[in-house]
């Protein structure tokens, strides 16, 4: 198949035709109502509770005492007991968040 400059220009013109142009969405320039109902809106308190039947890395095993299931991704796996001290655990959690942000 032989392509010419004229056929390429025709294809580009068809691709950029006014029917394919971007249009403003219908809501642009309109007032948007807030989802909250004034300042009297109250939020329910959120509590995180460790469950005895939570998923574990090895079903049927018992998790270490310092891992209560309150952390995200806590499946009871800490063979080196790195999370037994709260301050290094906090630091490792923040370092993992930073690592995930750089990975994105």
mmCIF file of C-alpha atoms in Angstrom:
data_model
loop_
_atom_site.group_PDB
_atom_site.id
_atom_site.type_symbol
_atom_site.label_atom_id
_atom_site.label_comp_id
_atom_site.label_asym_id
_atom_site.label_seq_id
_atom_site.Cartn_x
_atom_site.Cartn_y
_atom_site.Cartn_z
ATOM 1 C CA UNK A 1 0.000 0.000 0.000
ATOM 2 C CA UNK A 2 1.439 3.307 -1.062
ATOM 3 C CA UNK A 3 0.731 6.338 1.104
ATOM 4 C CA UNK A 4 0.925 9.781 -0.345
ATOM 5 C CA UNK A 5 1.197 13.139 1.317
ATOM 6 C CA UNK A 6 -2.330 13.978 0.158
ATOM 7 C CA UNK A 7 -3.819 10.828 1.735
ATOM 8 C CA UNK A 8 -1.971 11.494 4.988
ATOM 9 C CA UNK A 9 -3.248 15.090 5.082
ATOM 10 C CA UNK A 10 -6.783 13.872 4.375
ATOM 11 C CA UNK A 11 -6.569 11.384 7.228
ATOM 12 C CA UNK A 12 -5.287 14.062 9.603
ATOM 13 C CA UNK A 13 -8.033 16.465 8.539
ATOM 14 C CA UNK A 14 -10.671 13.800 9.154
ATOM 15 C CA UNK A 15 -9.243 13.072 12.606
ATOM 16 C CA UNK A 16 -9.327 16.725 13.622
ATOM 17 C CA UNK A 17 -12.758 17.479 12.172
ATOM 18 C CA UNK A 18 -15.051 19.741 14.221
ATOM 19 C CA UNK A 19 -17.255 16.763 15.108
ATOM 20 C CA UNK A 20 -14.325 15.281 17.016
ATOM 21 C CA UNK A 21 -13.406 18.477 18.839
ATOM 22 C CA UNK A 22 -13.558 18.703 22.599
ATOM 23 C CA UNK A 23 -16.632 20.341 24.031
ATOM 24 C CA UNK A 24 -17.210 21.877 27.426
ATOM 25 C CA UNK A 25 -19.089 19.636 29.801
ATOM 26 C CA UNK A 26 -22.638 20.748 30.585
ATOM 27 C CA UNK A 27 -21.806 21.640 34.196
ATOM 28 C CA UNK A 28 -19.023 24.133 33.424
ATOM 29 C CA UNK A 29 -20.040 27.569 34.645
ATOM 30 C CA UNK A 30 -23.021 26.323 36.631
ATOM 31 C CA UNK A 31 -23.317 26.595 40.391
ATOM 32 C CA UNK A 32 -22.772 23.358 42.248
ATOM 33 C CA UNK A 33 -24.566 22.663 45.499
ATOM 34 C CA UNK A 34 -22.553 21.303 48.368
ATOM 35 C CA UNK A 35 -23.278 17.781 49.547
ATOM 36 C CA UNK A 36 -23.202 18.808 53.208
ATOM 37 C CA UNK A 37 -26.251 20.354 54.792
ATOM 38 C CA UNK A 38 -24.679 23.365 56.481
ATOM 39 C CA UNK A 39 -22.451 23.298 59.535
ATOM 40 C CA UNK A 40 -24.812 21.078 61.515
ATOM 41 C CA UNK A 41 -23.629 17.958 59.698
ATOM 42 C CA UNK A 42 -22.162 15.457 62.141
ATOM 43 C CA UNK A 43 -19.861 12.596 61.415
ATOM 44 C CA UNK A 44 -20.042 9.236 63.070
ATOM 45 C CA UNK A 45 -16.886 8.288 64.964
ATOM 46 C CA UNK A 46 -14.716 5.679 63.306
ATOM 47 C CA UNK A 47 -13.195 2.940 65.383
ATOM 48 C CA UNK A 48 -10.818 0.191 64.328
ATOM 49 C CA UNK A 49 -11.145 -3.036 66.208
ATOM 50 C CA UNK A 50 -8.968 -6.120 65.844
ATOM 51 C CA UNK A 51 -10.954 -9.230 65.192
ATOM 52 C CA UNK A 52 -10.115 -12.695 66.474
ATOM 53 C CA UNK A 53 -11.102 -14.185 63.129
ATOM 54 C CA UNK A 54 -8.968 -11.809 61.039
ATOM 55 C CA UNK A 55 -7.039 -13.212 58.087
ATOM 56 C CA UNK A 56 -3.555 -14.426 58.998
ATOM 57 C CA UNK A 57 -0.560 -15.240 56.835
ATOM 58 C CA UNK A 58 -0.803 -18.844 57.994
ATOM 59 C CA UNK A 59 -4.389 -19.891 58.709
ATOM 60 C CA UNK A 60 -4.746 -21.353 62.185
ATOM 61 C CA UNK A 61 -1.609 -19.689 63.554
ATOM 62 C CA UNK A 62 -1.595 -17.220 66.418
ATOM 63 C CA UNK A 63 -0.327 -13.694 65.673
ATOM 64 C CA UNK A 64 2.369 -12.093 67.862
ATOM 65 C CA UNK A 65 1.065 -10.090 70.810
ATOM 66 C CA UNK A 66 2.361 -6.773 69.472
ATOM 67 C CA UNK A 67 0.375 -7.117 66.226
ATOM 68 C CA UNK A 68 -3.240 -6.495 67.117
ATOM 69 C CA UNK A 69 -4.626 -6.160 63.597
ATOM 70 C CA UNK A 70 -4.983 -2.375 63.736
ATOM 71 C CA UNK A 71 -2.402 -1.664 61.015
ATOM 72 C CA UNK A 72 -3.177 -1.857 57.330
ATOM 73 C CA UNK A 73 -1.851 -5.112 55.888
ATOM 74 C CA UNK A 74 -1.358 -6.710 59.302
ATOM 75 C CA UNK A 75 -1.650 -10.436 58.723
ATOM 76 C CA UNK A 76 0.265 -11.425 61.856
ATOM 77 C CA UNK A 77 3.635 -12.012 60.146
ATOM 78 C CA UNK A 78 6.624 -10.623 62.049
ATOM 79 C CA UNK A 79 9.174 -13.438 62.543
ATOM 80 C CA UNK A 80 12.002 -11.012 63.411
ATOM 81 C CA UNK A 81 9.790 -9.060 65.862
ATOM 82 C CA UNK A 82 10.655 -5.780 64.130
ATOM 83 C CA UNK A 83 7.313 -4.278 65.142
ATOM 84 C CA UNK A 84 7.557 -5.054 68.851
ATOM 85 C CA UNK A 85 8.854 -1.549 69.683
ATOM 86 C CA UNK A 86 6.273 1.170 68.822
ATOM 87 C CA UNK A 87 8.704 3.909 67.698
ATOM 88 C CA UNK A 88 10.561 1.883 65.008
ATOM 89 C CA UNK A 89 7.199 0.475 63.900
ATOM 90 C CA UNK A 90 5.893 4.029 63.440
ATOM 91 C CA UNK A 91 9.054 5.005 61.524
ATOM 92 C CA UNK A 92 8.821 1.922 59.264
ATOM 93 C CA UNK A 93 5.157 2.681 58.553
ATOM 94 C CA UNK A 94 6.011 6.243 57.467
ATOM 95 C CA UNK A 95 8.984 4.991 55.423
ATOM 96 C CA UNK A 96 6.736 2.494 53.634
ATOM 97 C CA UNK A 97 4.277 5.278 52.768
ATOM 98 C CA UNK A 98 7.111 7.375 51.358
ATOM 99 C CA UNK A 99 8.395 4.382 49.377
ATOM 100 C CA UNK A 100 4.919 3.809 47.926
ATOM 101 C CA UNK A 101 4.660 7.469 46.927
ATOM 102 C CA UNK A 102 7.990 7.319 45.117
ATOM 103 C CA UNK A 103 6.941 4.068 43.419
ATOM 104 C CA UNK A 104 3.840 5.702 41.989
#
